[in-house]
Amino acid sequence: MKKFYLVAALVCLGLGLKAQDSLKIVQLEDIVVTGNKVETSIEKSGKTIFKLDRKQIEANRGKDVTDLLNEIPGVQIDGNFATPGTDIKYRIRGAESEQTLILIDGIPYTDPTGRQQTFDLRLLDLDQVESIEVLKGGASALYGTGAAAGVISITMKEESKKTFGGSINQEYGSFETSTSNANVSGTVNKFNYMISASVRTSDGFSAALDTIGNQGFDNDAFESQNFLGRFGYQATDQFSIDLMASYDDVTNDFDADSFEDDDSELNQNQLRLAISPRYTWTGGSIKGNLSYHTNERVFNQPNSSDPNVRDIRESNGNTFQADVILDQNLTNEIKLVSGVNLQRPVWDQKDTQGGTLTESFTMIDPYASLIYDLQNLNIQLGGRLNNHSDYGANFAWNVNPSYRISLGLNQIKVLGSYATAFRAPSLFELYSEGGFFSGNPDLEPQESETAEGGFEWISDKKLQLGAVYFYRKDENLIEFSFADATYSNIAGETEVDGLELNASYTFIPQLTLAGHYTYTRSLTDEVLLEGVPENKFGFTLSAFPIENLLLKVTHLHVGEVPEDSEVTIEAFDLFDGFASYRFDNGLSISASVNNIFDEEYVDRFGWATAERNYNIGIRYSF
């Protein structure tokens, strides 16, 4: 209660302050891309989409992408409070990580060598990110396998319109954490460029939880280097081409088991290459996204029977993807978005005899979506035929109607959607060998149905309210059994539903308070939503006491979380604070404190979480 009264006092004291946008409902006139692969006003979407722009990202320095995602209604990031380098899961509306697709500049990123198959967004330096969009609900008709629960779409920072510009950023924080970033960008005639490099190091803390507190568990450190280069050429008014290259080198220590300390180490090297040509004409365009992504992992761990012997395991993977997207206005009211997507993941792993196993599959998916826009009514209808080299042809479709109502100063959007989805098992789930995990080549693909309905209401651009009910049914859901150390399909159907509420209010142009609440439950008695709280809520208060000075307080409550049928993790509350000041000469400084009240909590059974920690930063833009 003391914490509640303190925060209430801060709210009252801040009534005379000047605020900027916090994490809240997207304005109806905002432009998003994730809903249908082309730029669209949010008012034209029957999906629930949250967007963080560059201003909001700037107001969260000292955090990473997963920290920001964890504050969005319906999203639970499992493991982001742990030491850097710990495995994380992206859970949208209670789904598994494998049911959420990661996009970077419109290109899907998956990791065929990883257990969750998903790309680790903590490797992205927030200083390189322009915006983050989260689309919730089934999106397989547009994005294919892996988008059964939603899509997290990252747009990288835009190039400067000047000939030469950029920024230098340095942050330092608790656990001897240091983050350095420098980038330059510009536009010269028809050519544009952006080059960025970052280095992050941290001593971290023990990944495994020391319940006694004096067992001398060592810190699990983290180190990463990243390089990103993007180049574009506007050949004519109609034709342009973009090239992108990114490289990550990551080394982190980890503990192989809960409650137990050891000196395991993982080294990852990731290379991402992409080329995107685009040709436009009156009323339409065609764009290609071709990408190649490699990942090399080397695990160095003590032998379970003889700690003086090291076990070295290597696995290498790559994914080639090609996506051709046609955007064409058929009439003034009807738009067609269609294309063909090719994906081919390949995984090389060492078998138990020291040889190399190579596994792969190929998917070729034609898809199409019609968007009907008549004044305040918008309907999207789409379908996708997934052709899998191992599982044959599978069809997914969706329909997303929405209707906008104008009542004086009030704008109301009523939305709904129904979607089916198909997810093929990953190469890891099918074929992994060695170590603790073992694949199952007899797995069947998952099939899903999702539905949602709700509204978004904006009153005089001061009060925003949103409420959405969601439902998902999965068939042949793939789960990992620790008892058998392998993957299997859950027999029959599993069902989940829940409610998402969010609101924000601008008391005066100087102060904004935003809040959110998510209720998620399993409708199948014998299936637990492991790692997902039934109740989760929080708020963000943002204010400017003077021009260019931002003050922000964030609260997050995570309710009880079932770890398994026998263990339930207790609820906890976290409060974070942030302040930044921007000088007129391009210099800005920031400071943050996370877990202000030094809450002792656990978000995963047997694993440690961060105590109160600090971060300070300085940036110069030119």
Coordinates of C-alpha atoms in Angstrom, one line a residue:
M1 CA 0.0 0.0 0.0
K2 CA 2.9 2.4 0.7
K3 CA 4.0 1.9 -2.9
F4 CA 0.5 2.7 -4.1
Y5 CA 0.3 5.9 -2.1
L6 CA 3.7 7.0 -3.3
V7 CA 2.7 6.6 -6.9
A8 CA -0.7 8.3 -6.3
A9 CA 1.2 11.3 -4.9
L10 CA 3.5 11.4 -7.9
V11 CA 0.4 11.5 -10.1
C12 CA -1.1 14.4 -8.2
L13 CA 2.2 16.4 -8.1
G14 CA 2.5 15.9 -11.9
L15 CA -0.8 17.5 -12.8
G16 CA 0.9 20.7 -13.8
L17 CA 3.6 19.1 -15.9
K18 CA 4.0 18.7 -19.6
A19 CA 3.9 15.1 -21.0
Q20 CA 4.7 13.2 -24.2
D21 CA 3.2 10.0 -25.5
S22 CA 3.6 6.9 -23.4
L23 CA 2.8 3.3 -24.3
K24 CA -0.9 3.5 -25.2
I25 CA -3.5 2.7 -27.9
V26 CA -2.4 3.6 -31.4
Q27 CA -4.1 6.8 -32.6
L28 CA -6.8 5.9 -35.2
E29 CA -5.0 8.1 -37.9
D30 CA -1.6 6.5 -37.2
I31 CA 0.0 4.5 -40.1
V32 CA 0.9 0.9 -39.6
V33 CA 2.2 -1.8 -42.0
T34 CA 1.8 -5.1 -40.2
G35 CA -1.9 -5.4 -40.7
N36 CA -1.8 -6.1 -44.4
K37 CA 1.8 -5.6 -45.6
V38 CA 1.2 -2.1 -47.0
E39 CA 0.9 1.3 -45.3
T40 CA -2.6 1.6 -43.8
S41 CA -4.3 3.9 -41.3
I42 CA -5.0 1.9 -38.1
E43 CA -8.7 2.9 -38.5
K44 CA -8.8 0.5 -41.5
S45 CA -7.7 -2.6 -39.6
G46 CA -9.9 -5.2 -38.0
K47 CA -6.9 -6.3 -36.0
T48 CA -5.6 -5.1 -32.6
I49 CA -2.2 -3.4 -33.4
F50 CA 0.1 -1.6 -30.9
K51 CA 2.8 0.7 -32.2
L52 CA 5.8 2.3 -30.5
D53 CA 7.3 5.1 -32.5
R54 CA 10.8 6.6 -32.2
K55 CA 9.7 9.1 -29.6
Q56 CA 8.4 6.4 -27.3
I57 CA 11.5 4.3 -27.8
E58 CA 13.6 7.3 -26.9
A59 CA 11.6 7.5 -23.6
N60 CA 12.7 4.0 -22.6
R61 CA 16.5 4.1 -22.8
G62 CA 18.1 1.6 -20.4
K63 CA 15.6 -1.1 -21.5
D64 CA 15.7 -3.5 -24.5
V65 CA 13.1 -4.5 -27.1
T66 CA 11.7 -7.3 -24.9
D67 CA 11.2 -5.0 -21.9
L68 CA 9.0 -2.7 -24.1
L69 CA 7.1 -5.7 -25.5
N70 CA 6.4 -6.9 -22.0
E71 CA 4.4 -3.7 -21.2
I72 CA 1.9 -4.3 -24.1
P73 CA -1.4 -5.8 -23.2
G74 CA -1.7 -9.5 -24.1
V75 CA 2.1 -9.9 -24.4
Q76 CA 4.2 -11.9 -21.9
I77 CA 7.9 -12.1 -22.3
D78 CA 9.2 -15.1 -20.3
G79 CA 12.8 -14.6 -19.1
N80 CA 13.5 -10.9 -19.8
F81 CA 14.1 -10.2 -16.1
A82 CA 16.9 -12.7 -16.0
T83 CA 20.6 -12.1 -16.7
P84 CA 21.5 -11.1 -20.3
G85 CA 21.8 -14.1 -22.6
T86 CA 19.1 -16.2 -20.9
D87 CA 16.6 -17.9 -23.2
I88 CA 13.4 -15.9 -23.6
K89 CA 9.9 -16.7 -25.0
Y90 CA 7.4 -14.4 -26.7
R91 CA 4.0 -15.3 -25.5
I92 CA 1.1 -13.5 -27.2
R93 CA -2.3 -14.2 -25.6
G94 CA -0.9 -17.3 -23.9
A95 CA 0.5 -18.9 -27.0
E96 CA 4.0 -20.4 -27.4
S97 CA 7.0 -18.5 -28.9
E98 CA 6.8 -20.6 -32.0
Q99 CA 3.3 -19.2 -32.7
T100 CA 4.7 -15.6 -33.0
L101 CA 6.5 -14.4 -36.1
I102 CA 9.3 -11.9 -35.9
L103 CA 9.7 -9.4 -38.8
I104 CA 12.6 -7.0 -39.3
D105 CA 11.9 -4.4 -42.1
G106 CA 9.2 -6.8 -43.4
I107 CA 11.4 -9.8 -43.6
P108 CA 10.7 -12.9 -41.4
Y109 CA 13.5 -14.0 -39.1
T110 CA 13.6 -17.4 -37.7
D111 CA 16.5 -19.5 -36.2
P112 CA 16.5 -23.1 -37.3
T113 CA 19.2 -23.9 -34.7
G114 CA 17.2 -22.7 -31.8
R115 CA 14.8 -24.5 -29.5
Q116 CA 12.2 -21.7 -29.8
Q117 CA 13.1 -21.1 -33.5
T118 CA 12.6 -17.4 -33.0
F119 CA 15.1 -14.5 -33.4
D120 CA 16.4 -13.0 -30.1
L121 CA 15.2 -9.4 -30.3
R122 CA 17.6 -8.4 -27.4
L123 CA 20.4 -8.5 -30.0
L124 CA 18.8 -5.4 -31.6
D125 CA 20.2 -2.1 -30.3
L126 CA 17.2 0.2 -29.6
D127 CA 19.3 3.0 -31.1
Q128 CA 18.9 1.2 -34.4
V129 CA 15.1 0.8 -34.2
E130 CA 12.6 3.3 -35.7
S131 CA 9.4 1.7 -34.6
I132 CA 7.9 -1.5 -33.2
E133 CA 4.5 -2.9 -34.2
V134 CA 2.7 -5.8 -32.5
L135 CA -0.3 -7.4 -34.3
K136 CA -2.2 -9.8 -32.1
G137 CA -4.4 -12.6 -33.4
G138 CA -4.0 -15.2 -36.2
A139 CA -2.1 -13.8 -39.2
S140 CA -1.0 -16.9 -41.0
A141 CA -3.1 -16.1 -44.1
L142 CA -0.8 -13.1 -44.7
Y143 CA 2.4 -14.2 -43.1
G144 CA 2.4 -18.0 -43.1
T145 CA 3.5 -20.6 -40.6
G146 CA 4.6 -19.2 -37.3
A147 CA 2.1 -16.3 -37.2
A148 CA -0.7 -18.2 -35.5
A149 CA -0.8 -16.0 -32.4
G150 CA 0.6 -12.7 -33.8
V151 CA 3.4 -10.8 -35.4
I152 CA 6.1 -8.6 -33.9
S153 CA 7.4 -6.2 -36.6
I154 CA 10.5 -4.1 -36.2
T155 CA 11.3 -1.2 -38.5
M156 CA 14.9 -0.1 -38.5
K157 CA 16.0 3.5 -38.2
E158 CA 15.4 5.7 -41.2
E159 CA 18.3 7.4 -43.0
S160 CA 18.9 11.1 -42.4
K161 CA 17.6 13.4 -45.1
K162 CA 20.8 15.4 -44.8
T163 CA 24.0 14.6 -46.7
F164 CA 25.6 13.4 -43.4
G165 CA 24.1 12.9 -40.0
G166 CA 24.2 10.5 -37.1
S167 CA 24.5 10.0 -33.4
I168 CA 26.9 8.6 -30.8
N169 CA 25.4 7.0 -27.7
Q170 CA 27.0 5.6 -24.5
E171 CA 25.2 4.0 -21.6
Y172 CA 26.5 2.5 -18.4
G173 CA 24.6 0.7 -15.7
S174 CA 24.4 -1.9 -12.9
F175 CA 26.2 -5.3 -13.2
E176 CA 29.0 -3.4 -15.0
T177 CA 26.8 -3.1 -18.1
S178 CA 28.0 -0.9 -20.9
T179 CA 26.3 -0.2 -24.2
S180 CA 28.0 1.8 -27.0
N181 CA 26.5 2.7 -30.3
A182 CA 27.5 4.9 -33.2
N183 CA 25.7 5.4 -36.5
V184 CA 26.0 7.7 -39.6
S185 CA 23.4 8.1 -42.3
G186 CA 22.5 10.5 -45.1
T187 CA 21.1 11.0 -48.6
V188 CA 23.2 12.1 -51.6
N189 CA 21.2 12.7 -54.8
K190 CA 19.5 9.3 -55.4
F191 CA 21.6 7.3 -53.0
N192 CA 21.0 6.9 -49.2
Y193 CA 22.9 5.0 -46.6
M194 CA 23.0 4.1 -42.9
I195 CA 25.9 2.4 -41.1
S196 CA 25.6 1.5 -37.4
A197 CA 27.8 -0.4 -34.9
S198 CA 27.2 -1.3 -31.3
V199 CA 29.0 -3.1 -28.5
R200 CA 27.4 -4.3 -25.3
T201 CA 29.1 -6.0 -22.3
S202 CA 27.8 -7.0 -18.9
D203 CA 29.1 -8.9 -16.0
G204 CA 25.5 -10.0 -15.3
F205 CA 24.6 -12.1 -12.3
S206 CA 24.1 -15.8 -11.7
A207 CA 21.5 -17.2 -14.0
A208 CA 20.6 -20.0 -11.5
L209 CA 18.9 -19.0 -8.3
D210 CA 21.0 -19.4 -5.1
T211 CA 18.3 -20.1 -2.6
I212 CA 20.8 -20.0 0.3
G213 CA 22.6 -16.9 -0.8
N214 CA 26.1 -17.9 0.1
Q215 CA 26.9 -20.7 -2.3
G216 CA 29.2 -18.5 -4.3
F217 CA 27.4 -18.8 -7.7
D218 CA 29.5 -16.9 -10.3
N219 CA 28.1 -14.2 -12.5
D220 CA 27.0 -15.1 -16.0
A221 CA 28.5 -12.5 -18.3
F222 CA 27.3 -11.3 -21.7
E223 CA 29.1 -9.7 -24.6
S224 CA 27.8 -8.7 -28.1
Q225 CA 29.1 -6.8 -31.1
N226 CA 26.7 -5.8 -33.9
F227 CA 27.2 -4.2 -37.3
L228 CA 24.4 -3.0 -39.5
G229 CA 24.6 -1.5 -43.0
R230 CA 21.8 -0.4 -45.2
F231 CA 22.0 1.2 -48.6
G232 CA 19.4 2.4 -51.0
Y233 CA 19.2 3.7 -54.6
Q234 CA 16.3 5.5 -56.1
A235 CA 17.0 4.8 -59.8
T236 CA 13.9 6.5 -61.1
D237 CA 10.6 7.9 -59.7
Q238 CA 9.2 4.4 -60.1
F239 CA 12.1 2.0 -59.2
S240 CA 14.2 1.7 -56.1
I241 CA 16.4 -0.9 -54.5
D242 CA 17.6 -1.4 -50.9
L243 CA 20.5 -3.6 -49.6
M244 CA 21.0 -4.6 -46.0
A245 CA 23.7 -6.5 -44.2
S246 CA 23.9 -7.2 -40.4
Y247 CA 26.3 -9.2 -38.3
D248 CA 26.1 -10.3 -34.6
D249 CA 28.8 -11.9 -32.5
V250 CA 27.5 -12.9 -29.1
T251 CA 29.1 -14.7 -26.2
N252 CA 27.3 -15.4 -23.0
D253 CA 27.7 -17.6 -19.9
F254 CA 24.8 -19.6 -18.6
D255 CA 23.9 -22.2 -16.0
A256 CA 22.7 -25.4 -17.6
D257 CA 20.1 -26.1 -14.9
S258 CA 17.9 -24.3 -12.3
F259 CA 19.3 -23.9 -8.8
E260 CA 22.7 -25.2 -10.0
D261 CA 25.8 -23.2 -10.9
D262 CA 28.2 -24.2 -13.6
D263 CA 30.5 -22.5 -16.2
S264 CA 28.6 -23.3 -19.4
E265 CA 29.2 -20.9 -22.4
L266 CA 27.4 -20.2 -25.7
N267 CA 28.9 -18.4 -28.7
Q268 CA 26.6 -17.3 -31.5
N269 CA 27.5 -15.7 -34.9
Q270 CA 24.6 -14.4 -37.0
L271 CA 24.7 -12.9 -40.5
R272 CA 21.7 -11.4 -42.2
L273 CA 21.7 -10.3 -45.8
A274 CA 18.7 -8.8 -47.7
I275 CA 17.9 -7.1 -51.0
S276 CA 14.6 -5.4 -51.7
P277 CA 13.7 -4.0 -55.1
R278 CA 10.5 -2.1 -55.6
Y279 CA 8.6 -0.7 -58.6
T280 CA 5.6 1.5 -58.3
W281 CA 3.0 2.9 -60.7
T282 CA -0.3 4.8 -60.4
G283 CA -2.5 2.7 -58.0
G284 CA 0.0 0.0 -57.3
S285 CA 3.4 -1.5 -56.7
I286 CA 5.4 -4.7 -56.7
K287 CA 8.1 -5.4 -54.1
G288 CA 10.6 -8.2 -53.6
N289 CA 12.2 -9.2 -50.3
L290 CA 15.1 -11.7 -50.7
S291 CA 17.0 -12.6 -47.6
Y292 CA 19.6 -15.0 -46.3
H293 CA 20.2 -15.6 -42.6
T294 CA 22.9 -17.8 -41.0
N295 CA 23.4 -18.8 -37.4
E296 CA 26.3 -20.7 -35.9
R297 CA 26.1 -21.9 -32.3
V298 CA 28.8 -23.5 -30.2
F299 CA 27.9 -24.8 -26.7
N300 CA 30.8 -25.3 -24.3
Q301 CA 29.7 -27.1 -21.2
P302 CA 31.1 -29.3 -18.4
N303 CA 30.4 -33.0 -18.8
S304 CA 27.6 -34.1 -16.5
S305 CA 29.7 -37.1 -15.1
D306 CA 33.1 -35.5 -15.1
P307 CA 33.2 -31.6 -14.8
N308 CA 36.9 -31.6 -15.8
V309 CA 35.9 -32.7 -19.3
R310 CA 34.2 -30.2 -21.6
D311 CA 31.4 -31.1 -24.0
I312 CA 31.5 -29.1 -27.2
R313 CA 28.4 -29.1 -29.4
E314 CA 28.0 -27.2 -32.6
S315 CA 25.0 -26.5 -34.8
N316 CA 24.8 -24.3 -37.9
G317 CA 21.7 -23.2 -39.7
N318 CA 20.7 -21.0 -42.5
T319 CA 17.4 -19.8 -44.0
F320 CA 16.7 -18.5 -47.5
Q321 CA 13.5 -16.6 -48.0
A322 CA 12.0 -14.8 -51.0
D323 CA 8.7 -12.9 -50.9
V324 CA 7.2 -11.1 -53.9
I325 CA 4.4 -8.7 -52.9
L326 CA 1.9 -7.1 -55.3
D327 CA -0.2 -4.1 -54.1
Q328 CA -2.9 -3.0 -56.6
N329 CA -6.0 -0.8 -56.4
L330 CA -8.7 -2.7 -58.3
T331 CA -11.3 0.1 -57.8
N332 CA -11.6 3.2 -55.6
E333 CA -12.9 0.9 -52.9
I334 CA -11.1 -2.4 -53.4
K335 CA -7.3 -3.1 -53.0
L336 CA -5.5 -6.4 -53.7
V337 CA -2.5 -7.5 -51.8
S338 CA -1.1 -10.8 -53.1
G339 CA 2.2 -12.6 -53.5
V340 CA 4.3 -15.7 -53.3
N341 CA 6.6 -16.6 -50.4
L342 CA 9.4 -19.2 -50.5
Q343 CA 11.2 -20.4 -47.3
R344 CA 13.9 -23.0 -47.0
P345 CA 15.6 -23.5 -43.6
V346 CA 18.6 -25.8 -43.3
W347 CA 20.2 -27.1 -40.1
D348 CA 23.5 -28.9 -39.7
Q349 CA 24.2 -30.5 -36.3
K350 CA 26.7 -32.9 -34.9
D351 CA 25.3 -36.4 -34.2
T352 CA 26.2 -38.6 -31.2
Q353 CA 28.9 -40.4 -33.3
G354 CA 30.6 -37.1 -34.2
G355 CA 29.2 -37.0 -37.8
T356 CA 27.1 -34.2 -39.3
L357 CA 23.3 -34.4 -39.8
T358 CA 21.8 -32.0 -42.4
E359 CA 18.0 -31.5 -42.2
S360 CA 15.8 -29.1 -44.2
F361 CA 12.4 -28.5 -45.7
T362 CA 10.9 -26.1 -48.3
M363 CA 7.7 -24.1 -48.2
I364 CA 6.1 -22.3 -51.2
D365 CA 3.1 -20.2 -50.3
P366 CA 0.9 -18.2 -52.7
Y367 CA -1.4 -15.8 -50.9
A368 CA -3.9 -13.0 -51.5
S369 CA -5.9 -10.5 -49.5
L370 CA -8.7 -8.2 -50.6
I371 CA -9.3 -5.0 -48.7
Y372 CA -12.7 -3.4 -49.2
D373 CA -12.8 0.2 -47.9
L374 CA -16.1 2.1 -48.2
Q375 CA -16.2 5.3 -46.1
N376 CA -16.4 4.0 -42.5
L377 CA -16.6 0.3 -43.3
N378 CA -13.5 -1.8 -43.9
I379 CA -13.4 -5.5 -44.6
Q380 CA -10.2 -7.6 -45.2
L381 CA -10.5 -11.1 -46.6
G382 CA -7.4 -13.2 -47.2
G383 CA -6.2 -16.7 -47.9
R384 CA -2.9 -18.6 -48.1
L385 CA -2.0 -22.0 -49.5
N386 CA 1.0 -23.4 -47.6
N387 CA 2.8 -26.0 -49.6
H388 CA 5.2 -27.9 -47.3
S389 CA 7.7 -30.4 -48.7
D390 CA 7.0 -32.8 -45.8
Y391 CA 3.3 -32.0 -44.9
G392 CA 1.7 -31.2 -48.2
A393 CA -0.8 -28.4 -48.9
N394 CA -2.6 -26.6 -46.0
F395 CA -5.0 -23.6 -46.4
A396 CA -5.3 -20.7 -44.0
W397 CA -7.7 -17.8 -44.3
N398 CA -9.0 -14.8 -42.4
V399 CA -11.7 -12.1 -42.4
N400 CA -11.3 -8.8 -40.5
P401 CA -14.2 -6.4 -40.5
S402 CA -14.1 -3.0 -38.8
Y403 CA -16.5 0.0 -38.6
R404 CA -15.7 3.6 -37.6
I405 CA -18.3 5.8 -36.0
S406 CA -17.9 9.5 -35.6
L407 CA -20.0 11.2 -32.8
G408 CA -18.9 14.8 -32.5
L409 CA -15.5 14.8 -30.8
N410 CA -15.7 11.0 -30.2
Q411 CA -14.2 8.5 -32.6
I412 CA -15.2 4.8 -32.1
K413 CA -13.9 1.8 -34.1
V414 CA -15.7 -1.5 -33.7
L415 CA -13.5 -4.4 -34.8
G416 CA -13.5 -8.2 -35.2
S417 CA -11.6 -10.9 -36.8
Y418 CA -11.6 -14.7 -37.5
A419 CA -8.5 -16.5 -38.7
T420 CA -7.2 -20.0 -39.2
A421 CA -3.5 -20.9 -39.0
F422 CA -1.1 -23.6 -39.8
R423 CA 2.3 -24.2 -38.1
A424 CA 4.8 -26.8 -39.3
P425 CA 7.1 -28.2 -36.6
S426 CA 10.6 -26.7 -36.6
L427 CA 13.7 -28.5 -37.6
F428 CA 14.8 -28.5 -33.9
E429 CA 11.5 -30.1 -32.8
L430 CA 11.8 -32.7 -35.5
Y431 CA 15.4 -33.7 -35.6
S432 CA 17.5 -32.4 -32.6
E433 CA 20.0 -34.9 -31.2
G434 CA 22.4 -34.7 -28.3
G435 CA 22.2 -32.7 -25.2
F436 CA 19.0 -32.7 -23.1
F437 CA 16.6 -32.1 -26.0
S438 CA 15.6 -34.8 -28.5
G439 CA 13.5 -34.3 -31.6
N440 CA 10.5 -36.3 -32.8
P441 CA 10.3 -36.8 -36.6
D442 CA 6.7 -38.1 -36.2
L443 CA 5.2 -34.8 -35.1
E444 CA 2.1 -33.5 -36.8
P445 CA 1.6 -29.8 -37.7
Q446 CA -0.4 -27.6 -35.5
E447 CA -3.7 -26.0 -36.7
S448 CA -5.3 -23.0 -35.0
E449 CA -8.5 -20.9 -35.0
T450 CA -8.6 -17.5 -33.5
A451 CA -11.3 -14.9 -33.0
E452 CA -11.5 -11.5 -31.4
G453 CA -14.0 -8.7 -31.1
G454 CA -13.9 -5.3 -29.4
F455 CA -13.7 -1.6 -29.7
E456 CA -11.3 1.4 -29.6
W457 CA -12.7 4.8 -28.5
I458 CA -11.0 8.2 -28.6
S459 CA -12.7 11.2 -27.1
D460 CA -11.4 14.7 -28.1
K461 CA -7.9 13.1 -28.4
K462 CA -7.7 13.1 -24.6
L463 CA -9.3 9.9 -23.5
Q464 CA -8.6 6.6 -25.2
L465 CA -10.2 3.3 -24.3
G466 CA -9.9 -0.1 -25.8
A467 CA -11.4 -3.5 -25.0
V468 CA -10.9 -6.8 -26.9
Y469 CA -12.1 -10.3 -26.2
F470 CA -10.0 -13.0 -27.8
Y471 CA -10.3 -16.8 -28.3
R472 CA -7.9 -19.4 -29.7
K473 CA -8.3 -23.1 -30.3
D474 CA -5.2 -25.2 -31.1
E475 CA -5.2 -28.7 -32.5
N476 CA -2.2 -31.0 -32.3
L477 CA -0.4 -28.4 -30.1
I478 CA 3.3 -29.3 -29.9
E479 CA 4.7 -29.4 -26.3
F480 CA 8.0 -30.5 -24.8
S481 CA 7.9 -33.2 -22.1
F482 CA 10.7 -33.0 -19.5
A483 CA 9.9 -36.5 -18.4
D484 CA 10.5 -37.9 -21.9
A485 CA 13.0 -35.2 -23.0
T486 CA 11.3 -34.9 -26.3
Y487 CA 8.4 -33.2 -28.2
S488 CA 4.9 -34.6 -28.8
N489 CA 1.5 -33.5 -30.0
I490 CA -1.2 -32.9 -27.3
A491 CA -4.1 -35.1 -28.2
G492 CA -7.3 -33.3 -29.1
E493 CA -8.0 -29.6 -28.9
T494 CA -6.8 -26.9 -26.4
E495 CA -8.7 -23.6 -25.9
V496 CA -7.6 -20.3 -24.5
D497 CA -9.6 -17.0 -24.1
G498 CA -9.1 -13.7 -22.4
L499 CA -9.7 -10.0 -22.2
E500 CA -7.5 -7.0 -23.0
L501 CA -8.3 -3.6 -21.6
N502 CA -6.2 -0.4 -22.1
A503 CA -6.8 3.3 -21.6
S504 CA -4.9 6.5 -21.6
Y505 CA -5.9 10.0 -20.5
T506 CA -4.2 13.3 -21.2
F507 CA -5.2 15.5 -18.2
I508 CA -3.7 18.5 -19.9
P509 CA -1.2 18.7 -22.8
Q510 CA 1.5 18.3 -20.2
L511 CA 0.5 15.0 -18.6
T512 CA -0.5 11.6 -19.8
L513 CA -1.4 8.5 -17.8
A514 CA -1.8 5.2 -19.6
G515 CA -2.8 1.8 -18.2
H516 CA -3.5 -1.8 -19.4
Y517 CA -4.9 -5.0 -18.1
T518 CA -4.9 -8.5 -19.5
Y519 CA -6.8 -11.6 -18.4
T520 CA -5.8 -14.9 -19.9
R521 CA -7.1 -18.4 -19.1
S522 CA -7.0 -21.9 -20.3
L523 CA -10.5 -23.4 -21.2
T524 CA -9.0 -26.9 -21.3
D525 CA -8.9 -28.3 -17.7
E526 CA -5.9 -30.6 -18.3
V527 CA -3.8 -28.0 -20.0
L528 CA -1.9 -25.3 -18.0
L529 CA -0.7 -22.0 -19.5
E530 CA 2.8 -22.5 -18.2
G531 CA 4.7 -19.2 -17.9
V532 CA 1.6 -17.1 -18.5
P533 CA -0.1 -15.1 -15.7
E534 CA -3.8 -15.1 -15.5
N535 CA -3.8 -11.5 -14.5
K536 CA -1.4 -8.8 -15.6
F537 CA -1.7 -5.0 -15.5
G538 CA 0.3 -1.8 -15.2
F539 CA 0.5 1.9 -15.9
T540 CA 2.8 4.6 -17.3
L541 CA 2.9 8.2 -16.2
S542 CA 4.8 10.6 -18.5
A543 CA 5.4 14.3 -17.9
F544 CA 7.6 17.3 -18.8
P545 CA 8.2 19.6 -15.8
I546 CA 10.0 22.0 -18.0
E547 CA 10.7 22.0 -21.8
N548 CA 12.9 19.2 -23.0
L549 CA 12.9 17.4 -19.6
L550 CA 11.0 14.1 -19.5
L551 CA 10.0 12.3 -16.3
K552 CA 8.4 8.9 -16.4
V553 CA 7.2 6.2 -13.9
T554 CA 6.2 2.7 -15.0
H555 CA 4.4 0.0 -13.0
L556 CA 4.0 -3.6 -13.9
H557 CA 2.0 -6.2 -12.0
V558 CA 2.5 -9.9 -13.0
G559 CA 0.0 -12.2 -11.3
E560 CA 0.6 -15.8 -10.2
V561 CA 2.2 -17.9 -12.9
P562 CA 1.8 -21.7 -13.1
E563 CA 5.3 -23.2 -13.7
D564 CA 3.8 -26.7 -13.9
S565 CA 1.1 -28.7 -12.2
E566 CA 2.9 -28.6 -8.8
V567 CA 4.7 -25.2 -8.8
T568 CA 3.1 -21.7 -8.9
I569 CA 5.2 -18.6 -9.0
E570 CA 4.0 -15.8 -6.7
A571 CA 2.8 -12.5 -8.1
F572 CA 5.0 -9.4 -8.0
D573 CA 5.0 -5.7 -8.7
L574 CA 7.8 -3.7 -10.4
F575 CA 8.2 0.1 -10.5
D576 CA 10.7 1.8 -12.9
G577 CA 11.7 5.4 -13.2
F578 CA 13.2 7.3 -16.1
A579 CA 14.4 10.9 -16.7
S580 CA 16.0 12.5 -19.8
Y581 CA 16.9 16.0 -20.9
R582 CA 17.6 17.2 -24.4
F583 CA 19.8 20.2 -25.0
D584 CA 19.3 22.4 -28.1
N585 CA 22.8 21.5 -29.5
G586 CA 21.9 17.8 -30.1
L587 CA 23.2 16.6 -26.7
S588 CA 20.9 14.6 -24.5
I589 CA 21.3 12.8 -21.2
S590 CA 19.2 10.1 -19.5
A591 CA 19.0 8.1 -16.3
S592 CA 16.8 5.3 -15.2
V593 CA 16.2 3.0 -12.2
N594 CA 14.5 -0.3 -12.6
N595 CA 12.8 -2.2 -9.8
I596 CA 12.8 1.0 -7.7
F597 CA 11.7 -0.8 -4.5
D598 CA 14.1 -3.7 -4.9
E599 CA 11.4 -6.3 -5.1
E600 CA 12.5 -9.8 -4.4
Y601 CA 10.7 -11.9 -7.0
V602 CA 11.0 -14.9 -9.3
D603 CA 9.6 -15.1 -12.9
R604 CA 10.8 -18.6 -13.6
F605 CA 11.2 -21.4 -11.1
G606 CA 14.8 -21.9 -10.1
W607 CA 16.2 -18.9 -11.9
A608 CA 17.4 -15.5 -10.6
T609 CA 16.0 -12.1 -11.5
A610 CA 17.5 -8.6 -11.5
E611 CA 17.6 -6.6 -8.2
R612 CA 17.3 -2.8 -8.3
N613 CA 19.5 -1.6 -11.1
Y614 CA 20.5 1.7 -12.7
N615 CA 21.4 3.1 -16.1
I616 CA 22.8 6.4 -17.2
G617 CA 23.3 7.5 -20.8
I618 CA 24.6 10.3 -23.0
R619 CA 23.9 10.9 -26.6
Y620 CA 25.0 13.4 -29.2
S621 CA 23.1 13.7 -32.5
F622 CA 24.5 15.7 -35.4

